[in-house]
């Protein structure tokens, strides 16, 4: 059938079964296949391939099918079941050249089974667990006929006021780059064309996480060295891992929007990095070039975007409406159009869609009777991954783990929050299938009367915030306040606390507070919940805070009020069970922060890998003219890499195999880590490097490797890291990636601040 379509013979297929029954002849190689097909396409058909349409109320389904059959749509997103997508693929098979559609979706941290949000996944520092979440997401999504995910999102986030901090993997270049690779491999497997795999569209290229002031969609202004050193490597890692697609960022970079940025899209992405996949604009981004002030109208916007190398336009009419005229007038040469179409067709080839347009849609008779059936979920895996993502921040007097026989007051607006626990971008996740903290704790204890629940507070009593959060939701309001007076709810919670041995307060943000377009000027837990915590503290009962949030919060006061603090982020479908596993000690927490917690919002940025400066603040020696805030401590509240366990670990000094490293050679740095406590547990041994003197100021330390180790009580393990010249390289003022001879400090710790140090010379 394919070959027929290559020969230009139009065969109309009433249904996909004809494809399925035709023995598949091997396709010609991609370049040959795409070149042949391109020759047969009319200009209109080519332009049609560049349109990526959102399935939503804007365009009726019937109209979409007509457009597809006319060859005017290349792909869609937001339709997420086989029976929704099959008629669209059938329509594509009725089009003149039968070019298949692809179907995309934002599968960010799970598809039907919701895994912890990306920031939480990063907290596991466990590449197997992260990869497993991606594999399952791909399998579930492909079983629902999704061909491509707009993920992984690998924007480095160093300003937690930015709501999309929750969507990424944190502040650190090395950690995010490692995860970028793992995620691409998890989604795509050996090939995105194989069953069960989907194509990854890495986003948002580039630097979106550095929007000024953390305000979404704002400008990014950044030195080239910082870009290359800190912000670009994760995208590069994803592309090196074979990501078939890139989504282009909404922001401008040093004044030039990414969507029209020739340097970014052509010089860096295509020429320097050799990217050969399809570049997709973000939602409406081409027309936004007018508002960016670089295009006077939609025509100019389309011209700038196609020239920059934006292959597909996401939900944007500019290409469809303007390219015909631009091509006719010669303002856009045919070759620009062909280049874009070639990438779209190439991506479809890579997704396996030319070989079988119904690869992921399958046959109607095999469709799941109920797409939302619980049997389609991967609960055990979600629970396992979720427990690895929880970070114990404080545990005074061994308040945790809790005794399963204790009377527990469970309070807080997030204790029973099936929507929030899934986090933002929860794809096809169903709140009714989420295990809340209340459910999880109930499941864990035998005597259910021992769990006394009281809501205690609303997430926020600020009606304008509630309205904003609900405005973002099309279906139904997500934040529904209890109409009772705040004091009535607090009194009820205090009463519950007084009857209990220990209080567990589940507090933080609603999921919508850490989302796209949800930036904040402060990072406090909302006032209603702070008042609740203060009232609970006054009862004198041991107080455990279970935090739910999508970004670091400023919790200095609350962590002082609490005896124990567990950071759970938004932990997904099985979150409540996973949290109960940790609270009751059925699982020993092992997560480490992938992002620094500031003491207060004014300290931002607080990322650990800042450059050396001339007047650093020295703890314990507060000189007047050193870099500090006089009204706030200089250190973060919790540093990058930090997280406690129910057991204790000690680290030996750092041993180096040599005191000098020759270019081309390697050196090993090792430590002995010992479990000095009474329980088996895992910890993450982290290796940081400091280039002491170089041609430019360098970071005070940078993560270069880590290993997660499991140790029984009393057990020791030697953890050994191999260092080569490559680990010492940085982008110098000429943007050359070099290692400069001289002294390097090697720091190894169980977080980024509390480290053992040794040093060597690079010759
Ligand atoms: C806009 C977001 O910026 C992007 O991350 C997402 O993939 C698209 N919308 C599609 O939902």
mmCIF file of N, CA and C and ligand atoms in Angstrom, residues 77 106 150 164 203-204 247 250 282-283 314 425 516, ligand 1:
data_model
loop_
_atom_site.group_PDB
_atom_site.id
_atom_site.type_symbol
_atom_site.label_atom_id
_atom_site.label_comp_id
_atom_site.label_asym_id
_atom_site.label_seq_id
_atom_site.Cartn_x
_atom_site.Cartn_y
_atom_site.Cartn_z
ATOM 1 N N UNK A 77 -2.974 17.191 18.802
ATOM 2 C CA UNK A 77 -2.686 16.815 20.190
ATOM 3 C C UNK A 77 -3.948 17.004 21.025
ATOM 4 N N UNK A 106 0.657 15.813 26.104
ATOM 5 C CA UNK A 106 1.627 16.179 27.158
ATOM 6 C C UNK A 106 1.694 15.063 28.195
ATOM 7 N N UNK A 150 5.103 15.599 24.417
ATOM 8 C CA UNK A 150 5.819 16.865 24.578
ATOM 9 C C UNK A 150 6.628 16.783 25.872
ATOM 10 N N UNK A 164 6.412 26.732 36.660
ATOM 11 C CA UNK A 164 6.769 25.518 35.928
ATOM 12 C C UNK A 164 8.003 24.830 36.486
ATOM 13 N N UNK A 203 11.709 19.775 25.525
ATOM 14 C CA UNK A 203 11.284 21.179 25.582
ATOM 15 C C UNK A 203 11.849 21.842 26.816
ATOM 16 N N UNK A 204 11.769 23.154 26.924
ATOM 17 C CA UNK A 204 11.353 24.117 25.888
ATOM 18 C C UNK A 204 12.623 24.790 25.426
ATOM 19 N N UNK A 247 10.594 20.953 21.109
ATOM 20 C CA UNK A 247 9.601 22.029 21.171
ATOM 21 C C UNK A 247 10.320 23.332 21.523
ATOM 22 N N UNK A 250 8.775 29.646 24.398
ATOM 23 C CA UNK A 250 7.956 30.833 24.155
ATOM 24 C C UNK A 250 8.733 32.128 24.388
ATOM 25 N N UNK A 282 5.815 26.187 20.210
ATOM 26 C CA UNK A 282 4.881 26.044 21.319
ATOM 27 C C UNK A 282 3.558 26.680 20.883
ATOM 28 N N UNK A 283 2.566 26.490 21.713
ATOM 29 C CA UNK A 283 1.185 26.872 21.426
ATOM 30 C C UNK A 283 1.061 28.345 21.013
ATOM 31 N N UNK A 314 2.214 24.958 16.193
ATOM 32 C CA UNK A 314 1.239 24.372 17.119
ATOM 33 C C UNK A 314 0.065 25.318 17.313
ATOM 34 N N UNK A 425 -0.228 18.938 34.911
ATOM 35 C CA UNK A 425 0.057 18.133 33.719
ATOM 36 C C UNK A 425 -0.114 16.648 34.034
ATOM 37 N N UNK A 516 1.914 25.957 34.710
ATOM 38 C CA UNK A 516 2.120 27.002 33.707
ATOM 39 C C UNK A 516 1.276 28.208 34.091
HETATM 40 C C1 LIG B 1 1.978 25.107 26.118
HETATM 41 C C2 LIG B 1 3.115 24.620 26.978
HETATM 42 O O1 LIG B 1 4.080 25.642 27.116
HETATM 43 C C3 LIG B 1 3.786 23.374 26.427
HETATM 44 O O2 LIG B 1 4.690 22.903 27.396
HETATM 45 C C4 LIG B 1 2.773 22.325 26.096
HETATM 46 O O3 LIG B 1 3.423 21.188 25.588
HETATM 47 C C5 LIG B 1 1.808 22.886 25.073
HETATM 48 N N1 LIG B 1 1.136 24.037 25.639
HETATM 49 C C6 LIG B 1 0.785 21.852 24.614
HETATM 50 O O4 LIG B 1 -0.072 21.517 25.638
#
